[in-house]
Short mmCIF file of N, CA and C in Angstrom, two decimals:
data_model
loop_
_atom_site.label_atom_id
_atom_site.label_comp_id
_atom_site.label_asym_id
_atom_site.label_seq_id
_atom_site.Cartn_x
_atom_site.Cartn_y
_atom_site.Cartn_z
N MET Z 1 -5.52 45.11 -32.39
CA MET Z 1 -4.71 44.43 -32.80
C MET Z 1 -4.14 43.25 -31.93
N SER Z 2 -4.86 41.88 -31.98
CA SER Z 2 -4.99 41.46 -30.66
C SER Z 2 -3.38 40.54 -31.36
N ARG Z 3 -3.02 40.31 -30.40
CA ARG Z 3 -2.54 38.61 -30.69
C ARG Z 3 -2.36 37.71 -31.04
N PRO Z 4 -1.34 36.54 -31.43
CA PRO Z 4 -2.50 35.54 -32.06
C PRO Z 4 -2.08 34.33 -30.89
N GLY Z 5 -3.76 33.59 -30.90
CA GLY Z 5 -3.45 32.51 -29.94
C GLY Z 5 -3.89 33.89 -28.81
N ARG Z 6 -3.83 34.49 -28.02
CA ARG Z 6 -3.79 35.42 -27.06
C ARG Z 6 -6.02 33.77 -27.23
N ASN Z 7 -6.58 34.58 -28.00
CA ASN Z 7 -8.11 34.07 -27.44
C ASN Z 7 -7.82 32.41 -27.27
N TYR Z 8 -6.54 31.41 -27.90
CA TYR Z 8 -6.99 30.15 -27.40
C TYR Z 8 -6.18 30.44 -25.79
N ARG Z 9 -5.44 31.33 -25.69
CA ARG Z 9 -5.00 30.91 -23.26
C ARG Z 9 -6.34 32.00 -23.01
N LEU Z 10 -7.58 32.08 -23.23
CA LEU Z 10 -8.29 32.66 -22.51
C LEU Z 10 -9.48 31.80 -22.62
N LEU Z 11 -9.58 31.05 -23.57
CA LEU Z 11 -10.67 30.34 -23.20
C LEU Z 11 -9.41 28.39 -22.80
N THR Z 12 -8.25 28.45 -22.42
CA THR Z 12 -8.08 27.36 -21.97
C THR Z 12 -7.79 27.74 -20.50
N ALA Z 13 -7.87 28.82 -19.55
CA ALA Z 13 -7.44 29.32 -19.05
C ALA Z 13 -8.87 29.43 -18.31
N ALA Z 14 -10.09 30.09 -19.15
CA ALA Z 14 -11.52 29.65 -17.93
C ALA Z 14 -11.53 27.64 -18.03
N ALA Z 15 -11.24 27.28 -19.23
CA ALA Z 15 -11.63 25.83 -19.04
C ALA Z 15 -11.29 25.19 -17.72
N ILE Z 16 -9.65 25.67 -17.72
CA ILE Z 16 -9.34 25.41 -16.60
C ILE Z 16 -10.14 26.00 -14.54
N ILE Z 17 -10.45 27.54 -14.50
CA ILE Z 17 -10.62 27.81 -13.58
C ILE Z 17 -12.79 26.73 -13.71
N THR Z 18 -13.06 26.53 -14.53
CA THR Z 18 -14.59 26.16 -15.05
C THR Z 18 -14.11 24.15 -14.18
N GLY Z 19 -12.98 24.30 -14.71
CA GLY Z 19 -12.88 22.54 -13.82
C GLY Z 19 -12.47 22.40 -12.38
N LEU Z 20 -12.08 23.16 -11.96
CA LEU Z 20 -11.38 23.21 -10.43
C LEU Z 20 -13.01 23.89 -9.78
N GLY Z 21 -13.71 24.55 -10.43
CA GLY Z 21 -15.02 25.01 -9.05
C GLY Z 21 -15.80 23.50 -9.98
N THR Z 22 -16.09 22.81 -11.30
CA THR Z 22 -16.88 21.63 -10.36
C THR Z 22 -16.26 20.45 -9.81
N HIS Z 23 -14.96 20.45 -10.07
CA HIS Z 23 -14.88 18.90 -9.14
C HIS Z 23 -14.26 19.95 -7.44
N GLY Z 24 -14.20 20.42 -7.77
CA GLY Z 24 -14.02 21.24 -5.75
C GLY Z 24 -15.51 21.35 -5.01
N ALA Z 25 -17.02 21.55 -5.80
CA ALA Z 25 -17.72 21.55 -5.31
C ALA Z 25 -18.59 19.58 -5.57
N LEU Z 26 -17.52 19.22 -5.73
CA LEU Z 26 -18.14 17.88 -6.22
C LEU Z 26 -17.28 17.01 -4.37
N ILE Z 27 -15.48 18.14 -4.38
CA ILE Z 27 -15.44 17.79 -2.89
C ILE Z 27 -16.46 17.97 -1.78
N ALA Z 28 -16.35 19.49 -2.00
CA ALA Z 28 -16.88 19.72 -1.42
C ALA Z 28 -18.08 18.96 -0.42
N ALA Z 29 -19.33 18.59 -2.03
CA ALA Z 29 -20.10 18.55 -1.67
C ALA Z 29 -20.65 16.78 -0.73
N ALA Z 30 -18.49 16.20 -0.93
CA ALA Z 30 -19.15 14.85 0.17
C ALA Z 30 -18.40 15.30 1.43
N PHE Z 31 -17.93 16.37 1.53
CA PHE Z 31 -17.30 16.67 2.80
C PHE Z 31 -18.80 17.23 4.02
N ALA Z 32 -19.40 17.83 2.84
CA ALA Z 32 -20.65 17.94 3.22
C ALA Z 32 -21.88 17.10 3.96
N VAL Z 33 -21.68 16.09 2.67
CA VAL Z 33 -22.09 14.70 3.42
C VAL Z 33 -21.59 13.89 4.64
N LEU Z 34 -20.79 13.83 4.06
CA LEU Z 34 -19.48 13.67 5.91
C LEU Z 34 -19.76 14.35 6.73
N GLU Z 35 -19.91 16.12 6.74
CA GLU Z 35 -20.37 16.38 8.05
C GLU Z 35 -21.08 16.07 8.51
N SER Z 36 -22.67 16.18 8.00
CA SER Z 36 -23.79 16.05 8.15
C SER Z 36 -24.08 14.90 8.88
N GLY Z 37 -23.01 13.48 9.15
CA GLY Z 37 -23.68 12.41 9.48
C GLY Z 37 -23.17 10.51 8.37
N GLY Z 38 -24.07 11.61 7.57
CA GLY Z 38 -23.24 11.01 6.03
C GLY Z 38 -21.97 9.19 6.30
N ASP Z 39 -22.20 8.34 5.69
CA ASP Z 39 -20.57 7.61 5.62
C ASP Z 39 -20.36 7.91 3.86
N GLY Z 40 -19.68 6.65 3.46
CA GLY Z 40 -19.52 6.14 2.19
C GLY Z 40 -20.03 6.55 1.20
N GLY Z 41 -21.15 5.72 1.33
CA GLY Z 41 -23.29 4.76 0.69
C GLY Z 41 -23.13 6.08 0.63
N ASP Z 42 -23.69 7.42 1.12
CA ASP Z 42 -24.41 9.37 1.28
C ASP Z 42 -23.37 9.01 0.15
N VAL Z 43 -21.91 9.50 -0.10
CA VAL Z 43 -21.25 10.19 -0.74
C VAL Z 43 -21.51 9.60 -1.64
N GLY Z 44 -21.48 8.76 -2.08
CA GLY Z 44 -21.18 7.80 -4.08
C GLY Z 44 -22.82 8.15 -4.50
N LEU Z 45 -23.98 8.75 -3.56
CA LEU Z 45 -26.03 8.54 -4.20
C LEU Z 45 -25.42 10.14 -4.26
N VAL Z 46 -25.10 10.28 -4.05
CA VAL Z 46 -24.61 12.13 -4.19
C VAL Z 46 -24.01 12.12 -5.41
N ALA Z 47 -22.84 12.01 -5.27
CA ALA Z 47 -21.88 11.95 -6.67
C ALA Z 47 -22.33 12.04 -7.47
N ALA Z 48 -23.49 10.32 -7.74
CA ALA Z 48 -23.86 9.72 -8.75
C ALA Z 48 -25.10 10.74 -9.61
N ALA Z 49 -25.82 11.43 -8.42
CA ALA Z 49 -27.02 12.16 -8.45
C ALA Z 49 -26.21 14.10 -8.97
N ARG Z 50 -25.54 14.20 -8.64
CA ARG Z 50 -25.07 15.67 -9.56
C ARG Z 50 -23.99 14.72 -10.89
N THR Z 51 -23.30 13.23 -11.17
CA THR Z 51 -22.98 12.97 -12.30
C THR Z 51 -24.68 12.68 -13.54
N ALA Z 52 -24.75 12.45 -12.79
CA ALA Z 52 -26.57 11.81 -13.88
C ALA Z 52 -26.53 12.71 -14.88
N PRO Z 53 -26.90 13.67 -14.43
CA PRO Z 53 -27.53 14.40 -15.47
C PRO Z 53 -26.58 14.81 -16.74
N LEU Z 54 -25.34 15.10 -16.26
CA LEU Z 54 -24.19 14.62 -17.36
C LEU Z 54 -24.15 13.89 -17.62
N VAL Z 55 -23.73 12.91 -17.58
CA VAL Z 55 -24.42 11.35 -18.41
C VAL Z 55 -25.36 11.78 -19.71
N LEU Z 56 -26.91 11.53 -18.75
CA LEU Z 56 -28.15 11.70 -19.65
C LEU Z 56 -28.13 12.51 -20.63
N SER Z 57 -27.95 14.23 -20.56
CA SER Z 57 -27.67 14.36 -21.62
C SER Z 57 -26.49 14.73 -22.87
N CYS Z 58 -25.69 13.84 -22.89
CA CYS Z 58 -25.13 13.77 -23.66
C CYS Z 58 -25.32 12.62 -24.82
#
């Protein structure tokens, strides 16, 4: 028999880990653009390209 609230704690932990991964990937992409010689505008384009499918799918 499971304890009350266990599923909520597991769901919360999964959401936190997913959020860290998503935001970490965005930061890694920004550093990759800068390392390859891009500038702030290029970072913005990459961020927009990563965000557009999330906005358009809602």
